[in-house]
């Protein structure tokens, strides 16, 4: 059984994943397009700044690609968007840590500055939070598909009890339901 098979089509968590991926993807796409509009050299490390961050053509390309990837995840939505957000958010955090160590060195081919590192950490945490929302917590509601996946026996018991309550409610409220009392014959 796959988790997406259990996922209701209109589950409210899918909206969070979609909007989160779309919002962050749009910001990255905008940053990358601004870099392309400025006609930056692909590997330049001369400190050209766009939106307060240093950039070059390669960083613009990477920003556009990740922006499109996140927007694509927003279009697909659901569990895919959540997993994609968590993966991209983790990559951003790792990138932030890597770039802290390569600042002012020849290995800094993306022309990162300290502002870029802060942006990468903030964007990574934001994307990661959107991806983990409703998946990673101790107090998930019982209608949450991730809770149901982690507690299959209890979820099955709750589902069975809900079906029984629904069946009992349907029997008692049905207008043409046969009476439960035995039929009596008139005396006479």
Short mmCIF file of N, CA and C in Angstrom, two decimals:
data_model
loop_
_atom_site.label_atom_id
_atom_site.label_comp_id
_atom_site.label_asym_id
_atom_site.label_seq_id
_atom_site.Cartn_x
_atom_site.Cartn_y
_atom_site.Cartn_z
N UNK A 1 0.85 -1.16 0.00
CA UNK A 1 0.00 0.00 0.00
C UNK A 1 0.90 1.24 0.00
N UNK A 2 0.58 2.20 -0.84
CA UNK A 2 1.37 3.42 -0.94
C UNK A 2 0.63 4.54 -0.23
N UNK A 3 1.39 5.46 0.35
CA UNK A 3 0.81 6.53 1.13
C UNK A 3 -0.10 7.41 0.28
N UNK A 4 0.28 7.68 -0.95
CA UNK A 4 -0.55 8.57 -1.77
C UNK A 4 -1.90 7.94 -2.10
N UNK A 5 -2.00 6.59 -2.01
CA UNK A 5 -3.28 5.93 -2.23
C UNK A 5 -4.24 6.22 -1.08
N UNK A 6 -3.72 6.49 0.11
CA UNK A 6 -4.54 6.78 1.27
C UNK A 6 -4.89 8.26 1.36
N UNK A 7 -4.23 9.08 0.59
CA UNK A 7 -4.36 10.53 0.70
C UNK A 7 -5.67 10.99 0.08
N UNK A 8 -6.51 11.69 0.83
CA UNK A 8 -7.73 12.23 0.23
C UNK A 8 -7.37 13.28 -0.82
N UNK A 9 -8.16 13.37 -1.86
CA UNK A 9 -7.88 14.27 -2.97
C UNK A 9 -7.83 15.71 -2.50
N UNK A 10 -8.68 16.09 -1.58
CA UNK A 10 -8.76 17.48 -1.15
C UNK A 10 -8.19 17.71 0.24
N UNK A 11 -7.21 16.93 0.67
CA UNK A 11 -6.66 17.08 2.00
C UNK A 11 -6.03 18.46 2.16
N UNK A 12 -6.27 19.10 3.29
CA UNK A 12 -5.82 20.48 3.49
C UNK A 12 -4.30 20.62 3.54
N UNK A 13 -3.58 19.58 3.85
CA UNK A 13 -2.12 19.66 3.87
C UNK A 13 -1.56 19.88 2.47
N UNK A 14 -2.22 19.34 1.46
CA UNK A 14 -1.74 19.50 0.09
C UNK A 14 -1.70 20.97 -0.30
N UNK A 15 -2.60 21.77 0.23
CA UNK A 15 -2.60 23.20 -0.06
C UNK A 15 -1.36 23.86 0.50
N UNK A 16 -0.96 23.50 1.70
CA UNK A 16 0.24 24.07 2.33
C UNK A 16 1.47 23.72 1.50
N UNK A 17 1.59 22.46 1.09
CA UNK A 17 2.74 22.05 0.30
C UNK A 17 2.79 22.79 -1.03
N UNK A 18 1.64 22.92 -1.65
CA UNK A 18 1.58 23.60 -2.96
C UNK A 18 1.96 25.06 -2.85
N UNK A 19 1.33 25.77 -1.92
CA UNK A 19 1.61 27.20 -1.79
C UNK A 19 3.06 27.44 -1.37
N UNK A 20 3.56 26.60 -0.48
CA UNK A 20 4.95 26.74 -0.04
C UNK A 20 5.93 26.56 -1.18
N UNK A 21 5.72 25.51 -1.95
CA UNK A 21 6.60 25.25 -3.09
C UNK A 21 6.48 26.35 -4.13
N UNK A 22 5.25 26.79 -4.40
CA UNK A 22 5.04 27.84 -5.40
C UNK A 22 5.64 29.16 -4.98
N UNK A 23 5.46 29.54 -3.73
CA UNK A 23 6.01 30.80 -3.22
C UNK A 23 7.53 30.82 -3.29
N UNK A 24 8.16 29.79 -2.73
CA UNK A 24 9.62 29.74 -2.72
C UNK A 24 10.18 29.59 -4.13
N UNK A 25 9.51 28.79 -4.96
CA UNK A 25 9.94 28.65 -6.35
C UNK A 25 9.85 29.96 -7.10
N UNK A 26 8.80 30.73 -6.85
CA UNK A 26 8.64 32.03 -7.50
C UNK A 26 9.75 33.00 -7.10
N UNK A 27 10.13 33.01 -5.84
CA UNK A 27 11.22 33.89 -5.38
C UNK A 27 12.53 33.50 -6.06
N UNK A 28 12.83 32.21 -6.10
CA UNK A 28 14.06 31.76 -6.74
C UNK A 28 14.05 32.05 -8.24
N UNK A 29 12.92 31.84 -8.87
CA UNK A 29 12.80 32.11 -10.30
C UNK A 29 13.00 33.60 -10.58
N UNK A 30 12.43 34.45 -9.76
CA UNK A 30 12.60 35.89 -9.93
C UNK A 30 14.07 36.29 -9.77
N UNK A 31 14.73 35.77 -8.75
CA UNK A 31 16.15 36.09 -8.53
C UNK A 31 16.99 35.64 -9.72
N UNK A 32 16.74 34.44 -10.21
CA UNK A 32 17.50 33.94 -11.35
C UNK A 32 17.25 34.74 -12.62
N UNK A 33 16.00 35.10 -12.85
CA UNK A 33 15.67 35.89 -14.05
C UNK A 33 16.29 37.29 -13.99
N UNK A 34 16.33 37.87 -12.79
CA UNK A 34 17.00 39.18 -12.65
C UNK A 34 18.48 39.07 -12.98
N UNK A 35 19.09 37.95 -12.61
CA UNK A 35 20.49 37.72 -12.95
C UNK A 35 20.70 37.59 -14.44
N UNK A 36 19.80 36.88 -15.12
CA UNK A 36 19.90 36.74 -16.58
C UNK A 36 19.65 38.07 -17.27
N UNK A 37 18.74 38.86 -16.74
CA UNK A 37 18.45 40.16 -17.34
C UNK A 37 19.64 41.09 -17.25
N UNK A 38 20.48 40.89 -16.26
CA UNK A 38 21.67 41.73 -16.09
C UNK A 38 22.85 41.22 -16.92
N UNK A 39 22.65 40.13 -17.66
CA UNK A 39 23.67 39.54 -18.54
C UNK A 39 25.00 39.31 -17.81
N UNK A 40 24.92 38.54 -16.75
CA UNK A 40 26.11 38.25 -15.95
C UNK A 40 26.98 37.21 -16.63
N UNK A 41 28.28 37.28 -16.36
CA UNK A 41 29.17 36.25 -16.88
C UNK A 41 28.96 34.97 -16.08
N UNK A 42 29.07 33.81 -16.73
CA UNK A 42 28.72 32.55 -16.06
C UNK A 42 29.52 32.27 -14.79
N UNK A 43 30.80 32.52 -14.79
CA UNK A 43 31.62 32.18 -13.63
C UNK A 43 32.27 33.42 -13.02
N UNK A 44 31.72 34.58 -13.25
CA UNK A 44 32.30 35.81 -12.72
C UNK A 44 32.20 35.87 -11.21
N UNK A 45 33.26 36.32 -10.60
CA UNK A 45 33.28 36.49 -9.14
C UNK A 45 33.66 37.92 -8.79
N UNK A 46 33.14 38.86 -9.59
CA UNK A 46 33.49 40.26 -9.39
C UNK A 46 32.57 40.97 -8.40
N UNK A 47 31.62 40.28 -7.83
CA UNK A 47 30.76 40.87 -6.80
C UNK A 47 29.54 41.59 -7.34
N UNK A 48 29.09 41.24 -8.54
CA UNK A 48 27.87 41.84 -9.08
C UNK A 48 26.71 41.49 -8.15
N UNK A 49 25.92 42.51 -7.81
CA UNK A 49 24.83 42.32 -6.84
C UNK A 49 23.47 42.46 -7.50
N UNK A 50 22.60 41.55 -7.12
CA UNK A 50 21.20 41.58 -7.54
C UNK A 50 20.37 41.35 -6.27
N UNK A 51 19.43 42.22 -6.01
CA UNK A 51 18.56 42.11 -4.83
C UNK A 51 19.37 41.99 -3.54
N UNK A 52 20.49 42.67 -3.48
CA UNK A 52 21.31 42.68 -2.28
C UNK A 52 22.25 41.50 -2.13
N UNK A 53 22.26 40.57 -3.08
CA UNK A 53 23.13 39.40 -3.00
C UNK A 53 24.06 39.37 -4.19
N UNK A 54 25.27 38.88 -3.96
CA UNK A 54 26.21 38.74 -5.08
C UNK A 54 25.80 37.53 -5.90
N UNK A 55 26.03 37.62 -7.20
CA UNK A 55 25.58 36.55 -8.07
C UNK A 55 26.41 36.52 -9.34
N UNK A 56 26.24 35.45 -10.09
CA UNK A 56 26.82 35.32 -11.42
C UNK A 56 25.84 34.49 -12.27
N UNK A 57 26.21 34.23 -13.50
CA UNK A 57 25.32 33.51 -14.41
C UNK A 57 25.00 32.10 -13.95
N UNK A 58 25.99 31.42 -13.38
CA UNK A 58 25.76 30.05 -12.91
C UNK A 58 24.77 30.02 -11.75
N UNK A 59 24.91 30.95 -10.81
CA UNK A 59 23.97 31.00 -9.70
C UNK A 59 22.57 31.36 -10.20
N UNK A 60 22.49 32.21 -11.21
CA UNK A 60 21.19 32.55 -11.80
C UNK A 60 20.56 31.31 -12.44
N UNK A 61 21.36 30.53 -13.15
CA UNK A 61 20.86 29.31 -13.77
C UNK A 61 20.36 28.32 -12.71
N UNK A 62 21.13 28.13 -11.66
CA UNK A 62 20.74 27.21 -10.58
C UNK A 62 19.46 27.70 -9.91
N UNK A 63 19.36 29.01 -9.71
CA UNK A 63 18.15 29.57 -9.09
C UNK A 63 16.93 29.34 -9.97
N UNK A 64 17.07 29.54 -11.28
CA UNK A 64 15.96 29.32 -12.19
C UNK A 64 15.56 27.84 -12.19
N UNK A 65 16.54 26.94 -12.23
CA UNK A 65 16.23 25.51 -12.26
C UNK A 65 15.51 25.07 -10.99
N UNK A 66 16.00 25.49 -9.83
CA UNK A 66 15.34 25.11 -8.58
C UNK A 66 13.98 25.79 -8.44
N UNK A 67 13.87 27.02 -8.94
CA UNK A 67 12.57 27.70 -8.94
C UNK A 67 11.55 26.95 -9.77
N UNK A 68 11.97 26.53 -10.97
CA UNK A 68 11.06 25.76 -11.83
C UNK A 68 10.72 24.40 -11.22
N UNK A 69 11.71 23.78 -10.58
CA UNK A 69 11.47 22.49 -9.92
C UNK A 69 10.42 22.64 -8.82
N UNK A 70 10.55 23.68 -8.00
CA UNK A 70 9.57 23.89 -6.92
C UNK A 70 8.20 24.25 -7.47
N UNK A 71 8.15 25.04 -8.53
CA UNK A 71 6.87 25.38 -9.14
C UNK A 71 6.23 24.13 -9.74
N UNK A 72 7.06 23.27 -10.34
CA UNK A 72 6.55 21.99 -10.84
C UNK A 72 5.99 21.15 -9.71
N UNK A 73 6.66 21.14 -8.57
CA UNK A 73 6.14 20.43 -7.40
C UNK A 73 4.83 21.01 -6.92
N UNK A 74 4.69 22.33 -7.03
CA UNK A 74 3.43 22.98 -6.64
C UNK A 74 2.31 22.56 -7.58
N UNK A 75 2.64 22.38 -8.85
CA UNK A 75 1.61 21.96 -9.82
C UNK A 75 1.18 20.53 -9.53
N UNK A 76 2.13 19.64 -9.25
CA UNK A 76 1.80 18.25 -8.95
C UNK A 76 1.09 18.16 -7.60
N UNK A 77 1.65 18.85 -6.59
CA UNK A 77 1.03 18.92 -5.27
C UNK A 77 1.13 17.64 -4.48
N UNK A 78 0.38 17.59 -3.40
CA UNK A 78 0.28 16.41 -2.55
C UNK A 78 1.58 15.96 -1.92
N UNK A 79 1.70 14.66 -1.78
CA UNK A 79 2.86 14.06 -1.14
C UNK A 79 4.14 14.37 -1.91
N UNK A 80 4.05 14.45 -3.24
CA UNK A 80 5.23 14.77 -4.05
C UNK A 80 5.77 16.14 -3.70
N UNK A 81 4.90 17.13 -3.57
CA UNK A 81 5.34 18.49 -3.23
C UNK A 81 5.97 18.52 -1.85
N UNK A 82 5.42 17.78 -0.91
CA UNK A 82 5.97 17.73 0.44
C UNK A 82 7.37 17.13 0.43
N UNK A 83 7.54 16.01 -0.23
CA UNK A 83 8.84 15.35 -0.28
C UNK A 83 9.85 16.21 -1.04
N UNK A 84 9.42 16.82 -2.12
CA UNK A 84 10.30 17.71 -2.88
C UNK A 84 10.73 18.90 -2.03
N UNK A 85 9.80 19.50 -1.30
CA UNK A 85 10.14 20.62 -0.43
C UNK A 85 11.18 20.21 0.61
N UNK A 86 11.01 19.04 1.18
CA UNK A 86 11.98 18.59 2.19
C UNK A 86 13.35 18.35 1.58
N UNK A 87 13.38 17.77 0.39
CA UNK A 87 14.67 17.50 -0.26
C UNK A 87 15.36 18.80 -0.66
N UNK A 88 14.63 19.71 -1.28
CA UNK A 88 15.22 20.98 -1.72
C UNK A 88 15.63 21.82 -0.51
N UNK A 89 14.81 21.84 0.53
CA UNK A 89 15.17 22.57 1.74
C UNK A 89 16.45 22.05 2.37
N UNK A 90 16.59 20.74 2.39
CA UNK A 90 17.81 20.13 2.92
C UNK A 90 19.02 20.50 2.06
N UNK A 91 18.86 20.47 0.74
CA UNK A 91 19.96 20.87 -0.15
C UNK A 91 20.36 22.31 0.07
N UNK A 92 19.40 23.19 0.29
CA UNK A 92 19.73 24.58 0.56
C UNK A 92 20.51 24.73 1.87
N UNK A 93 20.10 24.02 2.90
CA UNK A 93 20.83 24.09 4.16
C UNK A 93 22.26 23.58 4.02
N UNK A 94 22.42 22.47 3.32
CA UNK A 94 23.76 21.93 3.09
C UNK A 94 24.59 22.93 2.28
N UNK A 95 23.97 23.52 1.26
CA UNK A 95 24.66 24.52 0.45
C UNK A 95 25.11 25.71 1.30
N UNK A 96 24.27 26.13 2.22
CA UNK A 96 24.64 27.24 3.10
C UNK A 96 25.86 26.90 3.93
N UNK A 97 25.89 25.69 4.49
CA UNK A 97 27.05 25.29 5.29
C UNK A 97 28.31 25.18 4.43
N UNK A 98 28.19 24.62 3.25
CA UNK A 98 29.34 24.49 2.35
C UNK A 98 29.88 25.87 1.99
N UNK A 99 28.98 26.79 1.68
CA UNK A 99 29.42 28.12 1.24
C UNK A 99 29.98 28.97 2.37
N UNK A 100 29.66 28.66 3.60
CA UNK A 100 30.32 29.35 4.72
C UNK A 100 31.81 29.06 4.68
N UNK A 101 32.17 27.84 4.32
CA UNK A 101 33.57 27.44 4.32
C UNK A 101 34.33 27.85 3.07
N UNK A 102 33.62 28.15 1.97
CA UNK A 102 34.33 28.52 0.74
C UNK A 102 34.29 30.02 0.46
N UNK A 103 33.72 30.80 1.37
CA UNK A 103 33.73 32.25 1.17
C UNK A 103 35.17 32.75 1.02
N UNK A 104 35.38 33.67 0.11
CA UNK A 104 36.70 34.27 -0.14
C UNK A 104 37.76 33.24 -0.52
N UNK A 105 37.36 32.17 -1.17
CA UNK A 105 38.31 31.18 -1.68
C UNK A 105 38.01 30.96 -3.16
N UNK A 106 38.92 30.32 -3.83
CA UNK A 106 38.75 30.08 -5.27
C UNK A 106 37.63 29.06 -5.55
N UNK A 107 37.25 28.26 -4.55
CA UNK A 107 36.19 27.28 -4.72
C UNK A 107 34.80 27.93 -4.75
N UNK A 108 34.71 29.21 -4.50
CA UNK A 108 33.44 29.93 -4.47
C UNK A 108 33.03 30.31 -5.89
N UNK A 109 32.68 29.31 -6.69
CA UNK A 109 32.37 29.56 -8.10
C UNK A 109 31.00 30.19 -8.30
N UNK A 110 30.14 30.16 -7.27
CA UNK A 110 28.83 30.78 -7.37
C UNK A 110 28.83 32.23 -6.88
N UNK A 111 29.99 32.74 -6.51
CA UNK A 111 30.16 34.12 -6.05
C UNK A 111 29.28 34.41 -4.84
N UNK A 112 29.24 33.47 -3.90
CA UNK A 112 28.45 33.66 -2.68
C UNK A 112 29.11 34.69 -1.79
N UNK A 113 28.30 35.49 -1.15
CA UNK A 113 28.72 36.38 -0.08
C UNK A 113 27.97 35.97 1.17
N UNK A 114 28.23 36.67 2.25
CA UNK A 114 27.57 36.32 3.51
C UNK A 114 26.05 36.52 3.41
N UNK A 115 25.62 37.51 2.65
CA UNK A 115 24.19 37.73 2.44
C UNK A 115 23.56 36.52 1.75
N UNK A 116 24.27 35.96 0.78
CA UNK A 116 23.78 34.77 0.09
C UNK A 116 23.65 33.59 1.06
N UNK A 117 24.62 33.46 1.95
CA UNK A 117 24.58 32.37 2.92
C UNK A 117 23.36 32.52 3.82
N UNK A 118 23.11 33.73 4.33
CA UNK A 118 21.93 33.95 5.17
C UNK A 118 20.65 33.65 4.38
N UNK A 119 20.59 34.14 3.15
CA UNK A 119 19.42 33.88 2.32
C UNK A 119 19.23 32.38 2.11
N UNK A 120 20.31 31.66 1.86
CA UNK A 120 20.23 30.22 1.64
C UNK A 120 19.72 29.50 2.87
N UNK A 121 20.20 29.89 4.05
CA UNK A 121 19.71 29.28 5.28
C UNK A 121 18.22 29.58 5.50
N UNK A 122 17.84 30.83 5.32
CA UNK A 122 16.43 31.21 5.54
C UNK A 122 15.53 30.51 4.53
N UNK A 123 15.93 30.54 3.26
CA UNK A 123 15.10 29.89 2.23
C UNK A 123 15.05 28.38 2.46
N UNK A 124 16.17 27.77 2.83
CA UNK A 124 16.19 26.34 3.10
C UNK A 124 15.27 25.96 4.26
N UNK A 125 15.32 26.74 5.34
CA UNK A 125 14.44 26.46 6.48
C UNK A 125 12.97 26.68 6.12
N UNK A 126 12.70 27.70 5.32
CA UNK A 126 11.33 27.97 4.91
C UNK A 126 10.79 26.83 4.04
N UNK A 127 11.56 26.42 3.05
CA UNK A 127 11.14 25.33 2.17
C UNK A 127 10.99 24.03 2.96
N UNK A 128 11.94 23.77 3.83
CA UNK A 128 11.89 22.56 4.66
C UNK A 128 10.67 22.57 5.58
N UNK A 129 10.35 23.72 6.15
CA UNK A 129 9.18 23.83 7.01
C UNK A 129 7.90 23.57 6.23
N UNK A 130 7.81 24.15 5.03
CA UNK A 130 6.63 23.87 4.21
C UNK A 130 6.52 22.38 3.90
N UNK A 131 7.64 21.71 3.67
CA UNK A 131 7.61 20.29 3.36
C UNK A 131 7.26 19.41 4.54
N UNK A 132 7.72 19.81 5.74
CA UNK A 132 7.48 18.99 6.92
C UNK A 132 6.17 19.30 7.61
N UNK A 133 5.50 20.36 7.21
CA UNK A 133 4.27 20.77 7.87
C UNK A 133 3.26 19.62 7.83
N UNK A 134 2.80 19.22 8.98
CA UNK A 134 1.81 18.16 9.07
C UNK A 134 2.38 16.76 8.96
N UNK A 135 3.68 16.65 8.76
CA UNK A 135 4.30 15.32 8.65
C UNK A 135 5.12 14.98 9.88
N UNK A 136 5.75 15.96 10.47
CA UNK A 136 6.72 15.72 11.51
C UNK A 136 6.29 16.45 12.77
N UNK A 137 5.59 15.77 13.64
CA UNK A 137 5.20 16.32 14.93
C UNK A 137 4.64 15.18 15.77
N UNK A 138 4.59 15.39 17.05
CA UNK A 138 4.05 14.37 17.92
C UNK A 138 2.55 14.44 18.07
N UNK A 139 1.94 15.57 17.70
CA UNK A 139 0.52 15.75 17.93
C UNK A 139 -0.30 15.78 16.66
N UNK A 140 -0.04 14.88 15.73
CA UNK A 140 -0.80 14.86 14.48
C UNK A 140 -2.23 14.44 14.75
N UNK A 141 -3.20 15.08 14.09
CA UNK A 141 -4.58 14.63 14.24
C UNK A 141 -4.76 13.25 13.60
N UNK A 142 -5.74 12.54 14.05
CA UNK A 142 -5.92 11.16 13.59
C UNK A 142 -6.41 11.05 12.16
N UNK A 143 -6.88 12.15 11.55
CA UNK A 143 -7.26 12.08 10.15
C UNK A 143 -6.07 12.37 9.23
N UNK A 144 -4.92 12.68 9.82
CA UNK A 144 -3.72 12.97 9.06
C UNK A 144 -3.18 11.67 8.44
N UNK A 145 -2.89 11.66 7.15
CA UNK A 145 -2.44 10.42 6.51
C UNK A 145 -1.10 9.93 7.06
N UNK A 146 -0.27 10.84 7.54
CA UNK A 146 1.02 10.41 8.09
C UNK A 146 0.81 9.74 9.45
N UNK A 147 -0.11 10.23 10.26
CA UNK A 147 -0.42 9.57 11.52
C UNK A 147 -0.97 8.19 11.24
N UNK A 148 -1.88 8.10 10.26
CA UNK A 148 -2.49 6.81 9.92
C UNK A 148 -1.43 5.82 9.45
N UNK A 149 -0.43 6.30 8.73
CA UNK A 149 0.63 5.43 8.23
C UNK A 149 1.51 4.93 9.38
N UNK A 150 1.73 5.77 10.38
CA UNK A 150 2.59 5.39 11.50
C UNK A 150 1.87 4.52 12.53
N UNK A 151 0.54 4.59 12.57
CA UNK A 151 -0.26 3.84 13.53
C UNK A 151 -1.34 3.03 12.81
N UNK A 152 -0.96 2.04 12.02
CA UNK A 152 -1.95 1.35 11.18
C UNK A 152 -3.01 0.59 11.97
N UNK A 153 -2.65 -0.03 13.09
CA UNK A 153 -3.65 -0.79 13.85
C UNK A 153 -4.69 0.12 14.48
N UNK A 154 -4.21 1.19 15.10
CA UNK A 154 -5.15 2.11 15.72
C UNK A 154 -6.01 2.80 14.66
N UNK A 155 -5.42 3.12 13.52
CA UNK A 155 -6.17 3.74 12.43
C UNK A 155 -7.23 2.78 11.90
N UNK A 156 -6.89 1.50 11.80
CA UNK A 156 -7.87 0.51 11.34
C UNK A 156 -9.02 0.38 12.33
N UNK A 157 -8.71 0.38 13.63
CA UNK A 157 -9.77 0.30 14.65
C UNK A 157 -10.68 1.53 14.57
N UNK A 158 -10.08 2.71 14.43
CA UNK A 158 -10.88 3.93 14.33
C UNK A 158 -11.74 3.92 13.07
N UNK A 159 -11.17 3.45 11.98
CA UNK A 159 -11.91 3.39 10.72
C UNK A 159 -13.09 2.43 10.83
N UNK A 160 -12.86 1.27 11.44
CA UNK A 160 -13.93 0.28 11.63
C UNK A 160 -15.03 0.85 12.53
N UNK A 161 -14.63 1.50 13.61
CA UNK A 161 -15.62 2.10 14.52
C UNK A 161 -16.42 3.19 13.81
N UNK A 162 -15.76 3.98 12.97
CA UNK A 162 -16.46 5.04 12.23
C UNK A 162 -17.45 4.44 11.23
N UNK A 163 -17.06 3.35 10.56
CA UNK A 163 -17.97 2.69 9.62
C UNK A 163 -19.19 2.12 10.34
N UNK A 164 -18.95 1.52 11.52
CA UNK A 164 -20.06 0.97 12.30
C UNK A 164 -21.01 2.07 12.75
N UNK A 165 -20.47 3.20 13.21
CA UNK A 165 -21.31 4.32 13.62
C UNK A 165 -22.12 4.84 12.44
N UNK A 166 -21.47 4.93 11.29
CA UNK A 166 -22.15 5.41 10.08
C UNK A 166 -23.26 4.45 9.66
N UNK A 167 -22.99 3.16 9.72
CA UNK A 167 -24.00 2.16 9.36
C UNK A 167 -25.18 2.22 10.33
N UNK A 168 -24.89 2.35 11.61
CA UNK A 168 -25.96 2.43 12.61
C UNK A 168 -26.77 3.71 12.41
N UNK A 169 -26.13 4.80 12.11
CA UNK A 169 -26.82 6.06 11.88
C UNK A 169 -27.70 5.94 10.63
N UNK A 170 -27.21 5.27 9.60
CA UNK A 170 -27.98 5.11 8.37
C UNK A 170 -29.21 4.24 8.61
N UNK A 171 -29.08 3.21 9.44
CA UNK A 171 -30.22 2.34 9.73
C UNK A 171 -31.29 3.06 10.54
N UNK A 172 -30.88 3.90 11.47
CA UNK A 172 -31.86 4.55 12.33
C UNK A 172 -32.50 5.77 11.67
N UNK A 173 -31.86 6.35 10.68
CA UNK A 173 -32.41 7.55 10.05
C UNK A 173 -33.06 7.27 8.72
N UNK A 174 -32.96 6.05 8.21
CA UNK A 174 -33.56 5.74 6.91
C UNK A 174 -35.07 5.75 7.05
N UNK A 175 -35.79 6.50 6.17
CA UNK A 175 -37.25 6.60 6.31
C UNK A 175 -37.97 5.30 6.01
N UNK A 176 -37.44 4.48 5.13
CA UNK A 176 -38.13 3.25 4.80
C UNK A 176 -37.47 2.03 5.44
N UNK A 177 -36.77 2.26 6.51
CA UNK A 177 -36.11 1.16 7.21
C UNK A 177 -37.17 0.32 7.91
N UNK A 178 -37.07 -0.99 7.83
CA UNK A 178 -38.06 -1.85 8.51
C UNK A 178 -37.94 -1.66 10.01
N UNK A 179 -39.05 -1.76 10.66
CA UNK A 179 -39.09 -1.60 12.10
C UNK A 179 -38.37 -2.76 12.76
N UNK A 180 -37.73 -2.50 13.84
CA UNK A 180 -37.02 -3.53 14.57
C UNK A 180 -37.96 -4.30 15.51
N UNK A 181 -39.19 -3.80 15.75
CA UNK A 181 -40.13 -4.48 16.62
C UNK A 181 -40.83 -5.58 15.85
N UNK A 182 -41.14 -6.67 16.52
CA UNK A 182 -41.84 -7.75 15.81
C UNK A 182 -43.27 -7.30 15.41
N UNK A 183 -43.68 -7.76 14.28
CA UNK A 183 -45.02 -7.39 13.80
C UNK A 183 -46.07 -8.07 14.67
N UNK A 184 -47.12 -7.35 15.00
CA UNK A 184 -48.20 -7.93 15.80
C UNK A 184 -49.45 -8.02 14.94
N UNK A 185 -50.23 -9.06 15.19
CA UNK A 185 -51.46 -9.26 14.44
C UNK A 185 -52.60 -8.67 15.24
N UNK A 186 -53.50 -8.07 14.54
CA UNK A 186 -54.68 -7.53 15.28
C UNK A 186 -55.52 -8.69 15.81
N UNK A 187 -56.08 -8.51 16.99
CA UNK A 187 -56.93 -9.54 17.61
C UNK A 187 -58.34 -9.36 17.09
N UNK A 188 -58.92 -10.38 16.82
CA UNK A 188 -60.26 -10.18 16.44
C UNK A 188 -61.01 -11.21 15.90
#
